[in-house]
Coordinates of C-alpha atoms in Angstrom, one line a residue:
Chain A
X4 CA 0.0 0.0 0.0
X5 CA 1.7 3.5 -0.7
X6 CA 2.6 5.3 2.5
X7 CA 1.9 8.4 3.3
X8 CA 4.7 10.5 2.0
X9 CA 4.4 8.5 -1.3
X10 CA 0.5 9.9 -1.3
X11 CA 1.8 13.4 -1.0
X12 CA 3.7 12.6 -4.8
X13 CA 0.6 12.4 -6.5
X14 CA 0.1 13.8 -10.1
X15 CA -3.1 13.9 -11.7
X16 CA -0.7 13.2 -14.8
X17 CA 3.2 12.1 -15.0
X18 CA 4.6 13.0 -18.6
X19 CA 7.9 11.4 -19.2
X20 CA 10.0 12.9 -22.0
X21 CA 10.2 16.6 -23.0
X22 CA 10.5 16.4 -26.6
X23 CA 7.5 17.4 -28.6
X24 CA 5.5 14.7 -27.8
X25 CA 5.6 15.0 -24.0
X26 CA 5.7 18.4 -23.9
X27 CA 2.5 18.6 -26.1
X28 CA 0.6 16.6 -24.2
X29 CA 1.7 18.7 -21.0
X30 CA 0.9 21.9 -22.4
X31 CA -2.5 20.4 -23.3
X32 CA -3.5 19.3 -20.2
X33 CA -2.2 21.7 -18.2
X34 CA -4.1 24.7 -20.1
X35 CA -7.0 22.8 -19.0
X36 CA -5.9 22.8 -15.4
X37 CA -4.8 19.2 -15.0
X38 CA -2.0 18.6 -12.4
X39 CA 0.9 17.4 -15.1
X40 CA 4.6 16.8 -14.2
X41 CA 6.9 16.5 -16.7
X42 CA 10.2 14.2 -16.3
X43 CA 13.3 15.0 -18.6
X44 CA 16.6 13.6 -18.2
X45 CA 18.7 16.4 -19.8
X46 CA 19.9 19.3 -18.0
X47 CA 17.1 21.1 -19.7
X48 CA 14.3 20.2 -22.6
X49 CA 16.0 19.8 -25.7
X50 CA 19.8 19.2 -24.7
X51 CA 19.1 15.1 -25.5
X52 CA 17.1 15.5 -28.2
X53 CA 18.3 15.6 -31.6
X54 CA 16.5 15.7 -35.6
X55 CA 17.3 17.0 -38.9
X56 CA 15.9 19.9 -38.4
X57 CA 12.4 20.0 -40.0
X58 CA 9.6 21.5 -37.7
X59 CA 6.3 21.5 -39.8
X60 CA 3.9 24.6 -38.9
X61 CA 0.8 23.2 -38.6
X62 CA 0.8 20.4 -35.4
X63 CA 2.4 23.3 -33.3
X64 CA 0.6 25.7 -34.4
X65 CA -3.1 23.7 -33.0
X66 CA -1.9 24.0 -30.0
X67 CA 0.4 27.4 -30.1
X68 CA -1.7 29.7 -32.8
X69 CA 1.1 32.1 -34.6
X70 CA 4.2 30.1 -32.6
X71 CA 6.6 31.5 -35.2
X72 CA 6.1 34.8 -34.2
X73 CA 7.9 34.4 -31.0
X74 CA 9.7 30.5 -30.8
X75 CA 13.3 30.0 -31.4
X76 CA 13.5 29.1 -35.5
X77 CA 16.3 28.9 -37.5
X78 CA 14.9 29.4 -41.1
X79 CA 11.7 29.5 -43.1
X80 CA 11.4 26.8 -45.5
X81 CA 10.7 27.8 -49.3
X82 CA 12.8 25.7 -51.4
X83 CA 12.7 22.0 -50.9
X84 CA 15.2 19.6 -53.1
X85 CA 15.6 16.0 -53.9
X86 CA 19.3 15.2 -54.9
X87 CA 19.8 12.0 -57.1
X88 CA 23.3 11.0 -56.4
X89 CA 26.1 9.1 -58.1
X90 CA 29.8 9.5 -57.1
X91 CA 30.9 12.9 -58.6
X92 CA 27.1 14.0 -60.1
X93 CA 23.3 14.8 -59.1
X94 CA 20.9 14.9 -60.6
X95 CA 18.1 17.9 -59.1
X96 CA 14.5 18.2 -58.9
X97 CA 12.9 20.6 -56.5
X98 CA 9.8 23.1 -55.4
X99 CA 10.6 26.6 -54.6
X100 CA 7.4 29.0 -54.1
X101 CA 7.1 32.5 -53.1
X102 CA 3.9 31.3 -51.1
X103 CA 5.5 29.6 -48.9
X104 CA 7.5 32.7 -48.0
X105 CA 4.5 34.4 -46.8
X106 CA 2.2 33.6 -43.1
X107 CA 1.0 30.8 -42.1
X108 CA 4.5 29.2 -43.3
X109 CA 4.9 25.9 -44.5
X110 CA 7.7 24.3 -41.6
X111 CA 11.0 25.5 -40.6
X112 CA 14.2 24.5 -39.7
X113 CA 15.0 24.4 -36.0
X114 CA 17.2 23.2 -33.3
X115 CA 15.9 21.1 -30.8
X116 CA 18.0 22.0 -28.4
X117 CA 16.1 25.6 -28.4
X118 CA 12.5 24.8 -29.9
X119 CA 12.0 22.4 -27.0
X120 CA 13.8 24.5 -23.9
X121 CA 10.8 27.5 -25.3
X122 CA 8.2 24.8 -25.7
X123 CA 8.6 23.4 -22.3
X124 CA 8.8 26.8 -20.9
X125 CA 5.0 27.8 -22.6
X126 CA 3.8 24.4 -20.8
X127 CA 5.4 25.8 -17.9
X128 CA 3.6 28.7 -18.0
X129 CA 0.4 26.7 -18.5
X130 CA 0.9 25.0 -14.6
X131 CA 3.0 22.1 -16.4
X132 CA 5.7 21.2 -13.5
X133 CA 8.8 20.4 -15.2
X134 CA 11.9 18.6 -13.5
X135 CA 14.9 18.5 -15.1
X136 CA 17.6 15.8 -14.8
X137 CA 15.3 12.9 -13.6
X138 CA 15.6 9.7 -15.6
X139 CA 12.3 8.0 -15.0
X140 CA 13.8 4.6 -14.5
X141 CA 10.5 2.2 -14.7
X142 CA 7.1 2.2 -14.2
X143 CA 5.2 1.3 -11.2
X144 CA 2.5 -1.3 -11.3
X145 CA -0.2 -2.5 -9.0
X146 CA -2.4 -5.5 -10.2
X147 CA -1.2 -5.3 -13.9
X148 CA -2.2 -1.1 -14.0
X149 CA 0.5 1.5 -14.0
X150 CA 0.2 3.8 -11.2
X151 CA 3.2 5.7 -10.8
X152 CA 6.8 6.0 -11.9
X153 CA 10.1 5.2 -10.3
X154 CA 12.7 7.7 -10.7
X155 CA 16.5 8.1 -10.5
X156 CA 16.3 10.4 -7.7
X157 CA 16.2 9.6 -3.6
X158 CA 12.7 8.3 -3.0
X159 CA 12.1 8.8 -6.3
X160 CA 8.2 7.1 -6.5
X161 CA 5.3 9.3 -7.9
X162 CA 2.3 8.1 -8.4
X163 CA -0.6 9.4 -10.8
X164 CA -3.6 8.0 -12.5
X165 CA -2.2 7.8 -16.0
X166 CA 1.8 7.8 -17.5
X167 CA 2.1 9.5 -20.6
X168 CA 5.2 7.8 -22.2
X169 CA 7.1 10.0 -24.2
X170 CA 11.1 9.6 -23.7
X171 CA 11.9 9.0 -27.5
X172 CA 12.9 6.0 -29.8
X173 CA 15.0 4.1 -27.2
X174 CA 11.9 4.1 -24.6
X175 CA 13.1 1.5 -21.9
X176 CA 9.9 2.1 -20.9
X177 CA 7.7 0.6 -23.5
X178 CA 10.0 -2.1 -23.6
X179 CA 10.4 -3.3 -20.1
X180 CA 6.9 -2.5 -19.5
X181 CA 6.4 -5.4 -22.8
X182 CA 4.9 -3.1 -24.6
X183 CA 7.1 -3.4 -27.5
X184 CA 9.9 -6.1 -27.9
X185 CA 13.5 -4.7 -29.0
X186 CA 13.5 -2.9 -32.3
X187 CA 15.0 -5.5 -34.9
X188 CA 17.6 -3.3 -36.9
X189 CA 16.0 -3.5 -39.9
X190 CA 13.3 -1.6 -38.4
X191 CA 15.5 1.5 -37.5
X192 CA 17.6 3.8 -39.0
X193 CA 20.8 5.2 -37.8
X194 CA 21.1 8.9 -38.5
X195 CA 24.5 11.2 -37.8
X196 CA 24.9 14.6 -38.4
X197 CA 27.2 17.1 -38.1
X198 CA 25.8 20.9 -37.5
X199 CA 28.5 23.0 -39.8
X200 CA 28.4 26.9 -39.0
X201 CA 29.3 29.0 -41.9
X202 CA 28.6 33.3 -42.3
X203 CA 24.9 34.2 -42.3
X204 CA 25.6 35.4 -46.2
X205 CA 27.7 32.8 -47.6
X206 CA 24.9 30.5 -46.5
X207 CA 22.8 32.6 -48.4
X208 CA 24.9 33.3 -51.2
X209 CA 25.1 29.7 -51.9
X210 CA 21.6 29.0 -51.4
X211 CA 20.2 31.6 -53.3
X212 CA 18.0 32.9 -50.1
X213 CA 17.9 35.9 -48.1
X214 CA 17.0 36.9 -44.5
X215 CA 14.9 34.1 -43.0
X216 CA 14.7 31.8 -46.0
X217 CA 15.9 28.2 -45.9
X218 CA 15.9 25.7 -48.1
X219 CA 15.7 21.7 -47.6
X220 CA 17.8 19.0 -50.0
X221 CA 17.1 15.5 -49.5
X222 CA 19.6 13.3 -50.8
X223 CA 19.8 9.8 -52.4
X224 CA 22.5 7.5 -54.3
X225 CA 26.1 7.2 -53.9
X226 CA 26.5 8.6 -50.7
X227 CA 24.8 5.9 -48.5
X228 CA 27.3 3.3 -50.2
X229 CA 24.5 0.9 -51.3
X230 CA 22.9 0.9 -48.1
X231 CA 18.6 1.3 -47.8
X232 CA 18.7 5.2 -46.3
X233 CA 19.5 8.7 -47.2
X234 CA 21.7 12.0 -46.7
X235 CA 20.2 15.5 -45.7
X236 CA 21.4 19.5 -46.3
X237 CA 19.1 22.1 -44.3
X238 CA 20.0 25.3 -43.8
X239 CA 19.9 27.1 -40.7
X240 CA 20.6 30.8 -39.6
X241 CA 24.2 30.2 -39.3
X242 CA 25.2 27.1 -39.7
X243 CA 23.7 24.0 -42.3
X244 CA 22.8 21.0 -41.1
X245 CA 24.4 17.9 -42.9
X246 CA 24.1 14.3 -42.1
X247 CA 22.5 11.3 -43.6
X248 CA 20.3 8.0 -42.4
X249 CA 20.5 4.7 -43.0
X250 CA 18.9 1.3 -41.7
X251 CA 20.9 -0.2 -38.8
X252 CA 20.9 -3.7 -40.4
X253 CA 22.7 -2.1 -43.7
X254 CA 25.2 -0.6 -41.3
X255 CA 26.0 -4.4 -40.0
X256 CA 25.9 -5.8 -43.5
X257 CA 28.3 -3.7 -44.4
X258 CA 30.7 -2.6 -41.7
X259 CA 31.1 0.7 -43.2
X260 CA 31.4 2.9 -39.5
X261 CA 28.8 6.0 -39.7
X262 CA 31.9 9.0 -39.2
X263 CA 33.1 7.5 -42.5
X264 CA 30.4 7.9 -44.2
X265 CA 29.5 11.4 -43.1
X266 CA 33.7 12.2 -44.0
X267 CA 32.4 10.5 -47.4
X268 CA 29.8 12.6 -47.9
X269 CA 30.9 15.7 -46.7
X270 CA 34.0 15.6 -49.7
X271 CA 31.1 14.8 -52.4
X272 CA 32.1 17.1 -54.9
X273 CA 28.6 18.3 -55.6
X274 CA 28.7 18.5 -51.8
X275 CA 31.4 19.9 -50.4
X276 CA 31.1 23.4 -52.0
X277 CA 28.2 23.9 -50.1
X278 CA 29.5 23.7 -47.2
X279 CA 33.6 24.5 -47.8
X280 CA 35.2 26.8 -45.1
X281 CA 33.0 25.9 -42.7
X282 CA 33.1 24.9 -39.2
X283 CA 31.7 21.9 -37.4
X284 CA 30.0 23.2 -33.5
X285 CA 28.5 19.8 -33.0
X286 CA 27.9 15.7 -33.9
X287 CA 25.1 14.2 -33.0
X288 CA 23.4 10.7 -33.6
X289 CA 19.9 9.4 -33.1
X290 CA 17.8 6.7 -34.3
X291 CA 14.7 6.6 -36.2
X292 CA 12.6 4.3 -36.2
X293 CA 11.2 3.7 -39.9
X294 CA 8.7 0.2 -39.3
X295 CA 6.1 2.2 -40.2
X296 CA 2.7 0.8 -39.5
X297 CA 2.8 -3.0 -38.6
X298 CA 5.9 -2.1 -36.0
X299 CA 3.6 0.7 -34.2
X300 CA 3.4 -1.2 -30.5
X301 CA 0.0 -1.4 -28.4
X302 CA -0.4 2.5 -27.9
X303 CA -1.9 2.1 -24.4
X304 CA -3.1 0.1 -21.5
X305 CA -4.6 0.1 -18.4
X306 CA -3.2 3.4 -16.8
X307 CA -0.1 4.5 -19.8
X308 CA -0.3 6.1 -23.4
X309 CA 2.6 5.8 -25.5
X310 CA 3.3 8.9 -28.0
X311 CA 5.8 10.3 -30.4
X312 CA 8.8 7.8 -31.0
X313 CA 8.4 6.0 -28.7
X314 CA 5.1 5.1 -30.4
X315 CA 7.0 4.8 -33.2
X316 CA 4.8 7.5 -35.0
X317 CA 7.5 8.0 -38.0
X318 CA 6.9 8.5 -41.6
X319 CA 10.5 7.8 -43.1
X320 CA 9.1 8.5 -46.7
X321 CA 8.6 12.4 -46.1
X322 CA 11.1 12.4 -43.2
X323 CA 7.8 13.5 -41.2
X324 CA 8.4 12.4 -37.1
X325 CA 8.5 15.4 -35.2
X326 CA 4.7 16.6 -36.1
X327 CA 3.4 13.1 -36.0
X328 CA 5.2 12.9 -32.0
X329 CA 2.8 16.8 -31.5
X330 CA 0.3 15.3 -33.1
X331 CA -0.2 12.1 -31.0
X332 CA 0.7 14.3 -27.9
X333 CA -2.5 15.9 -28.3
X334 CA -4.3 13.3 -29.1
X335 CA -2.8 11.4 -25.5
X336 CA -3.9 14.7 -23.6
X337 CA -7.6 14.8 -25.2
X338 CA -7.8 11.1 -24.2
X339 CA -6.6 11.9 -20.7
X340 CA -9.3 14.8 -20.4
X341 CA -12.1 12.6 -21.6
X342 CA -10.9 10.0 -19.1
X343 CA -10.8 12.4 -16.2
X344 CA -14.2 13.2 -16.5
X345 CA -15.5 9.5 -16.7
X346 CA -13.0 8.7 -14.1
X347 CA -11.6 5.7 -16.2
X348 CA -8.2 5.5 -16.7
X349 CA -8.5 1.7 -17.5
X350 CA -7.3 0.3 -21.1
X351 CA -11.2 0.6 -21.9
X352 CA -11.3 4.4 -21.1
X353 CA -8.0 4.9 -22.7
X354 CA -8.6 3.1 -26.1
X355 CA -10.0 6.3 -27.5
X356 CA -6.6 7.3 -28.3
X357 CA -6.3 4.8 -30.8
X358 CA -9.4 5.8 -32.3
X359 CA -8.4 10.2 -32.1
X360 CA -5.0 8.2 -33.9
X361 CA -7.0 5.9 -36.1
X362 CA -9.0 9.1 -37.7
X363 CA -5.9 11.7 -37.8
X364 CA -3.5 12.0 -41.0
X365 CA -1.0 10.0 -39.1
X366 CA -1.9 6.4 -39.2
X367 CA -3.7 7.1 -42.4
X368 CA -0.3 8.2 -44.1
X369 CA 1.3 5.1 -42.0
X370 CA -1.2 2.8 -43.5
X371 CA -0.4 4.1 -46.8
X372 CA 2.8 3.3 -46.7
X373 CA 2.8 0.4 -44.6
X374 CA 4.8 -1.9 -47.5
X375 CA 7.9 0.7 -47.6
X376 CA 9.3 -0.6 -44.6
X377 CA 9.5 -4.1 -45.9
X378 CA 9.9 -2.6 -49.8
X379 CA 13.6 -0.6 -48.1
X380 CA 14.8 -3.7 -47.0
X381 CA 14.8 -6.0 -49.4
X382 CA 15.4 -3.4 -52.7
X383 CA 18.0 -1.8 -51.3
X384 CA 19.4 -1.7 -55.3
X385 CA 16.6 1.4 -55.4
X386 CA 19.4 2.9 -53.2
X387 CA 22.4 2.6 -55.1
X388 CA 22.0 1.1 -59.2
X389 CA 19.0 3.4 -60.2
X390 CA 20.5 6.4 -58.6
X391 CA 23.7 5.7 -60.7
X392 CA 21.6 5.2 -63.4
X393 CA 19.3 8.1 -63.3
X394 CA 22.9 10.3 -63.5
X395 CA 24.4 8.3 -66.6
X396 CA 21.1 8.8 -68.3
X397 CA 21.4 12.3 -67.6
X398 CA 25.1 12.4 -68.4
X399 CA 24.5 11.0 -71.8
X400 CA 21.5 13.2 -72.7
X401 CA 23.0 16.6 -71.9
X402 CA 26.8 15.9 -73.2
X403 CA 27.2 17.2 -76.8
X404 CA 29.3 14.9 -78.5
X405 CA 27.6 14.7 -82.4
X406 CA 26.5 11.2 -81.5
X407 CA 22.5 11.6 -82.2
X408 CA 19.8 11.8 -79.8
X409 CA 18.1 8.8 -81.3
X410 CA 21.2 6.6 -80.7
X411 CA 21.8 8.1 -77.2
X412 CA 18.6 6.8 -76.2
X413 CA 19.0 3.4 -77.3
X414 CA 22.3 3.6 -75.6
X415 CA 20.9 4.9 -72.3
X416 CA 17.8 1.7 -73.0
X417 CA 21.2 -1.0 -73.3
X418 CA 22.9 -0.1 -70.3
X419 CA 20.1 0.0 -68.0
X420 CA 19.2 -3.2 -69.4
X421 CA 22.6 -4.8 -68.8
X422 CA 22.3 -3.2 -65.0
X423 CA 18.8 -5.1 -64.6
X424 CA 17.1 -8.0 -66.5
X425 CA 13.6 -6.9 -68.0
X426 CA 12.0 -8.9 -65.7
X427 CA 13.5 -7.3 -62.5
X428 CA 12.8 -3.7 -64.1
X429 CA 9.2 -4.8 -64.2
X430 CA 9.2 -6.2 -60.9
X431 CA 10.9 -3.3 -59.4
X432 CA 8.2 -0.6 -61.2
X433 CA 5.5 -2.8 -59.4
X434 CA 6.7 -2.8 -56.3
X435 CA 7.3 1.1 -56.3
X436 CA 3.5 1.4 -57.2
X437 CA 2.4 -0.9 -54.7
X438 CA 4.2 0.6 -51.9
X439 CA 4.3 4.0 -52.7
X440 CA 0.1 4.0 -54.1
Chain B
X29 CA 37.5 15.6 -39.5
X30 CA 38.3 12.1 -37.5
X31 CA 36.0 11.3 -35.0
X32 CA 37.9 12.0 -32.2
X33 CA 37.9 15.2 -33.0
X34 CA 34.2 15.6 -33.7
X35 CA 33.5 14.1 -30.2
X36 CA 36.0 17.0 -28.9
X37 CA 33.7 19.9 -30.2
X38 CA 30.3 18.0 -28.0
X39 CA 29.6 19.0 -24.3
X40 CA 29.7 16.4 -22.2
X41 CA 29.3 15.9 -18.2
X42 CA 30.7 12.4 -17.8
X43 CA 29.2 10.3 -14.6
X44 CA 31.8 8.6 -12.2
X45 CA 29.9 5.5 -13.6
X46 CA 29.1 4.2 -16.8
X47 CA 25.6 3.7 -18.4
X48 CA 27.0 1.3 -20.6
X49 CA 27.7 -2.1 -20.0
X50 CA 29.0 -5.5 -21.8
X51 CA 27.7 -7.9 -19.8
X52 CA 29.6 -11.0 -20.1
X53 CA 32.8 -10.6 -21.6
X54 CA 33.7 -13.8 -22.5
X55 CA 30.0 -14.4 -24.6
X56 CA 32.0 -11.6 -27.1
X57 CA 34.0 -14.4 -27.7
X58 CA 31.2 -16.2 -29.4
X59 CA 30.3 -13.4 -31.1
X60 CA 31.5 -13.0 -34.9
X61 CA 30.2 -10.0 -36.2
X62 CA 31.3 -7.7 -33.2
X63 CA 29.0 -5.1 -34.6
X64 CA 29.2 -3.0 -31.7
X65 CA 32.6 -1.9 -32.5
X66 CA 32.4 -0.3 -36.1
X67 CA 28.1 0.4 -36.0
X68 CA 28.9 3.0 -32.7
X69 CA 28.9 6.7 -34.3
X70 CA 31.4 7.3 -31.2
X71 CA 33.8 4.7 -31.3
X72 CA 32.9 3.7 -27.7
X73 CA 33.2 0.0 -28.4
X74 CA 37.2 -1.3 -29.0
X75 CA 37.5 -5.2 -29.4
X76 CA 40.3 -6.3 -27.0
X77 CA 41.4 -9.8 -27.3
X78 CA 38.3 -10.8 -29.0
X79 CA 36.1 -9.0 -26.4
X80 CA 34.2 -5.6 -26.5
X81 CA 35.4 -3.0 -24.3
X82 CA 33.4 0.2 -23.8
X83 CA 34.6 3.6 -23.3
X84 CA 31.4 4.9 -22.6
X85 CA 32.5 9.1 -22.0
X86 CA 31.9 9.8 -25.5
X87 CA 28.3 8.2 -25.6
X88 CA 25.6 10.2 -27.9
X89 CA 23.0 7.8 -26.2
X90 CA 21.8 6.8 -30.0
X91 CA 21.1 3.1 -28.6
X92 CA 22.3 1.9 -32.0
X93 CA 24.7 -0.6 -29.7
X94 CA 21.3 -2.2 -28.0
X95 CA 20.1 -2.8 -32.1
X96 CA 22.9 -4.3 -33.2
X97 CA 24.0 -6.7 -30.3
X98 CA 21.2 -8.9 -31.8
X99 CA 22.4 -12.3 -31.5
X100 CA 23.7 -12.5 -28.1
X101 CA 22.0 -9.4 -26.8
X102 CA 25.2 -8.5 -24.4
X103 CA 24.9 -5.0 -23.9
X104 CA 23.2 -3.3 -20.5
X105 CA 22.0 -0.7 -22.0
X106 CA 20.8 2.6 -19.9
X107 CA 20.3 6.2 -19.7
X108 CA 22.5 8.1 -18.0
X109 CA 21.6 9.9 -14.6
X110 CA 19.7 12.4 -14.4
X111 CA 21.8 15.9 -15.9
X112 CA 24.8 13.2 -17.0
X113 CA 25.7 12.7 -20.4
X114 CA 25.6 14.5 -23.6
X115 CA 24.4 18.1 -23.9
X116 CA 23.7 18.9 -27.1
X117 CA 23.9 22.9 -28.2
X118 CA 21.9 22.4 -31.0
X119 CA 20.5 19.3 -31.4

């Protein structure tokens, strides 16, 4: 039975995590005067937390209306670029529009390390009670219900009627609690990046951007050495950041180390003068977990919700993560209200999560690519011959060397044919459309 | 940039104890693949007379180690304490 000190710890709701799931969910509830404490391990929100650098508008902005007026960005997004890759090319496609250079924004680049510090302060100001530097350790259970957490600290038990469960990919939570079993490595992506700081207008300058304007270039190919994954250039105010992701079962196939292959990248020569006299602040790595649908774990129970990452609520295909983790963090909190007033914090009066989930964009755009996972894995050619294909194509095409167009095609026809039986092309072009439709 | 020197630009406050943890030595010995040693983006993981030795001061706390030990599953894998760790300035 708890004694009566550990009945003084009581939270109406323990959040654990301040990333943007967890801190979503605590603004949330707190605004509508729910006792909330937040648990984060870092020295404050934001220092273990690490992404590209993609923040979309329009999650944060449900629950912060006109956020970009005073939160911590780096850049306004206007530009957005895929990079086809092969060891000394690219080939470019891209969107650039003035309309997105205008209110309500599309996304931005930020850092976590700031976004999440200003994000956890505006839950603060809601009533949210954040404590810093406590690693919630595990979860307390009474008769198969969670009822409290314990954490790293001296008498460290709190107790509460539900446990929003927010502390990221890695969630030793979820996974000694059985929610989840231990993410296989094909089911996760390493990512490493390094955040290079360069003068406000060379970064402009070689952007083509001015003030606030930023600009996104996904990569593909050559860079990843064959592996299923992908590279990434965003700029920031002052810096770009520069890294690239691929599955943690390629990485063990191949034994090519993950600071090699950002050295590799980085001296790309369609790369590197992007980013030449700059100066690396910081490296940082982080896993993503790209399952997709079918490795989502049970999303709640009697007395828990799980959001965010540690949900597994990624969309690897448009490198969406963080909206899907403030997305799902509202969705936890609205469940949490509605189970407060029916006093029901039982798996029953908790399922309507999955339902608020079930009928949101995010596991309808996880459903729709529920094959890509599982497509990534075993085509990991997509990564590395097409690429290198699409570049000698466009190599052949665009050099002027009197040979005529007619014959150039039927070249370009030959050695994609010699690079893949007819079959296999045929194969492959299905695929795409089944997993992709 | 070698990463030695990329781990020299983070800010770290290293524990007196690590979060890290090969649990049986000698099951490394087993072990063929010793992915630990090149998948860590920190080079915490050194393979000493056929066994995995961690350096854990230089930890990002990824967890890729925890993936890739799949066969033996011989990494303890934990957080740091509380305000230990990495720091990240940007993230």
């Amino acid at each position: 039975m708890p004694s009566k000190s550990e009945e003084e710890l009581k939270f109406d709701v323990i959040v654990v995590g301040a990333g943007p799931a967890g801190t979503t969910a605590a603004y949330v509830l707190a605004k509508a005067g729910i006792n909330v404490v937040i648990f984060e391990r870092g020295k404050y929100p934001g220092s273990k937390n690490v992404m590209g650098g993609i923040l979309y508008r329009k999650p944060t902005e449900d629950i912060i209306p006109g956020f970009w007026k005073e939160a911590p960005l780096e850049r306004n997004i206007i530009e957005q670029k895929l990079w086809i890759l092969s060891k000394d090319s690219a080939v470019n496609v891209g969107y650039r529009s003035a309309s997105f250079d205008k209110e309500p924004y599309n996304c931005f680049t930020v850092m976590r390390a700031h976004f999440d510090k200003w994000f956890a302060d505006k839950a603060v100001e809601q009533g949210a009670l954040l404590i810093n530097e406590t690693v919630v350790e595990s979860l307390i259970k009474e008769n198969g219900k969670v009822i409290g957490v314990k954490t790293g600290r001296e008498e460290g038990d709190v107790y509460t009627d539900v446990v929003i469960i927010a502390d990221g990919v890695n969630s030793l939570l979820a996974k000694e609690a059985g929610f989840h079993p231990e993410i296989p490595p094909e089911k996760v992506a390493l990512a490493v990046k390094d955040t290079i700081f360069l003068p406000k207008e060379k970064i402009e300058e070689r952007f083509n951007i001015t003030h606030n304007q930023g600009v996104t270039i996904e990569l593909i190919g050559q860079i990843t050495q064959g592996m299923a994954g992908g590279g990434f250039i965003y700029t920031n105010k002052e810096s770009i950041s520069v890294g690239l992701a691929c599955l943690c079962s390629d990485f063990m196939k191949t034994g090519i180390t993950p600071y090699d292959l950002i050295n590799q990248m980085e001296s790309h020569p369609v790369i590197k003068p992007l980013i030449e006299g700059g100066e690396i602040k910081e490296y940082s790595a982080h896993l993503i977990p790209e399952g997709g649908y079918d490795a989502i774990p049970s999303l709640y129970g009697d007395g828990y919700l799980i959001a965010g990452d540690a949900a597994m609520l990624v969309n690897p295909v448009h490198r969406e993560g963080s909206n899907y983790a403030t997305a799902s963090g509202m969705s936890a909190a609205n469940t949490v209200i509605r189970a407060k007033e029916r006093n029901d914090f039982s798996a029953k009066g908790l399922s309507h999560y999955k339902t608020l989930l079930e009928e949101s964009f995010i596991m309808k755009d996880l459903k729709k690519y529920r094959r890509v996972s599982r497509f990534s894995i075993e085509n990991s050619h997509m990564f590395s011959l097409y690429p290198e294909f699409i570049n000698q194509a466009a190599h052949e095409m665009i050099t002027v060397d009197g040979v005529p167009k007619k014959e150039k095609q039927k070249k370009i026809w030959k050695l994609l044919k010699r690079k893949r039986s007819l079959t296999n092309l045929i194969k492959d072009a299905f695929n795409i459309w089944r997993s992709f439709k | 940039m070698n990463v030695e020197d990329r781990l020299f630009l983070n800010r770290f406050n290293a524990d007196d104890r690590s979060h890290l943890k090969v649990i049986d030595p000698e099951v490394c010995l087993k072990c063929k693949r010793k992915q630990c040693s090149p998948s860590c983006p920190s080079k915490c993981y050194t393979i000493q007379d056929g066994k995995a030795v961690v350096a854990y001061e230089g930890c990002l706390e990824c967890g890729t180690c925890r993936i890739v030990c799949n066969e033996f599953f011989n990494i303890g894998w934990k957080y740091p304490r509380g305000g230990f760790g990495v720091s990240f300035k940007f993230g």
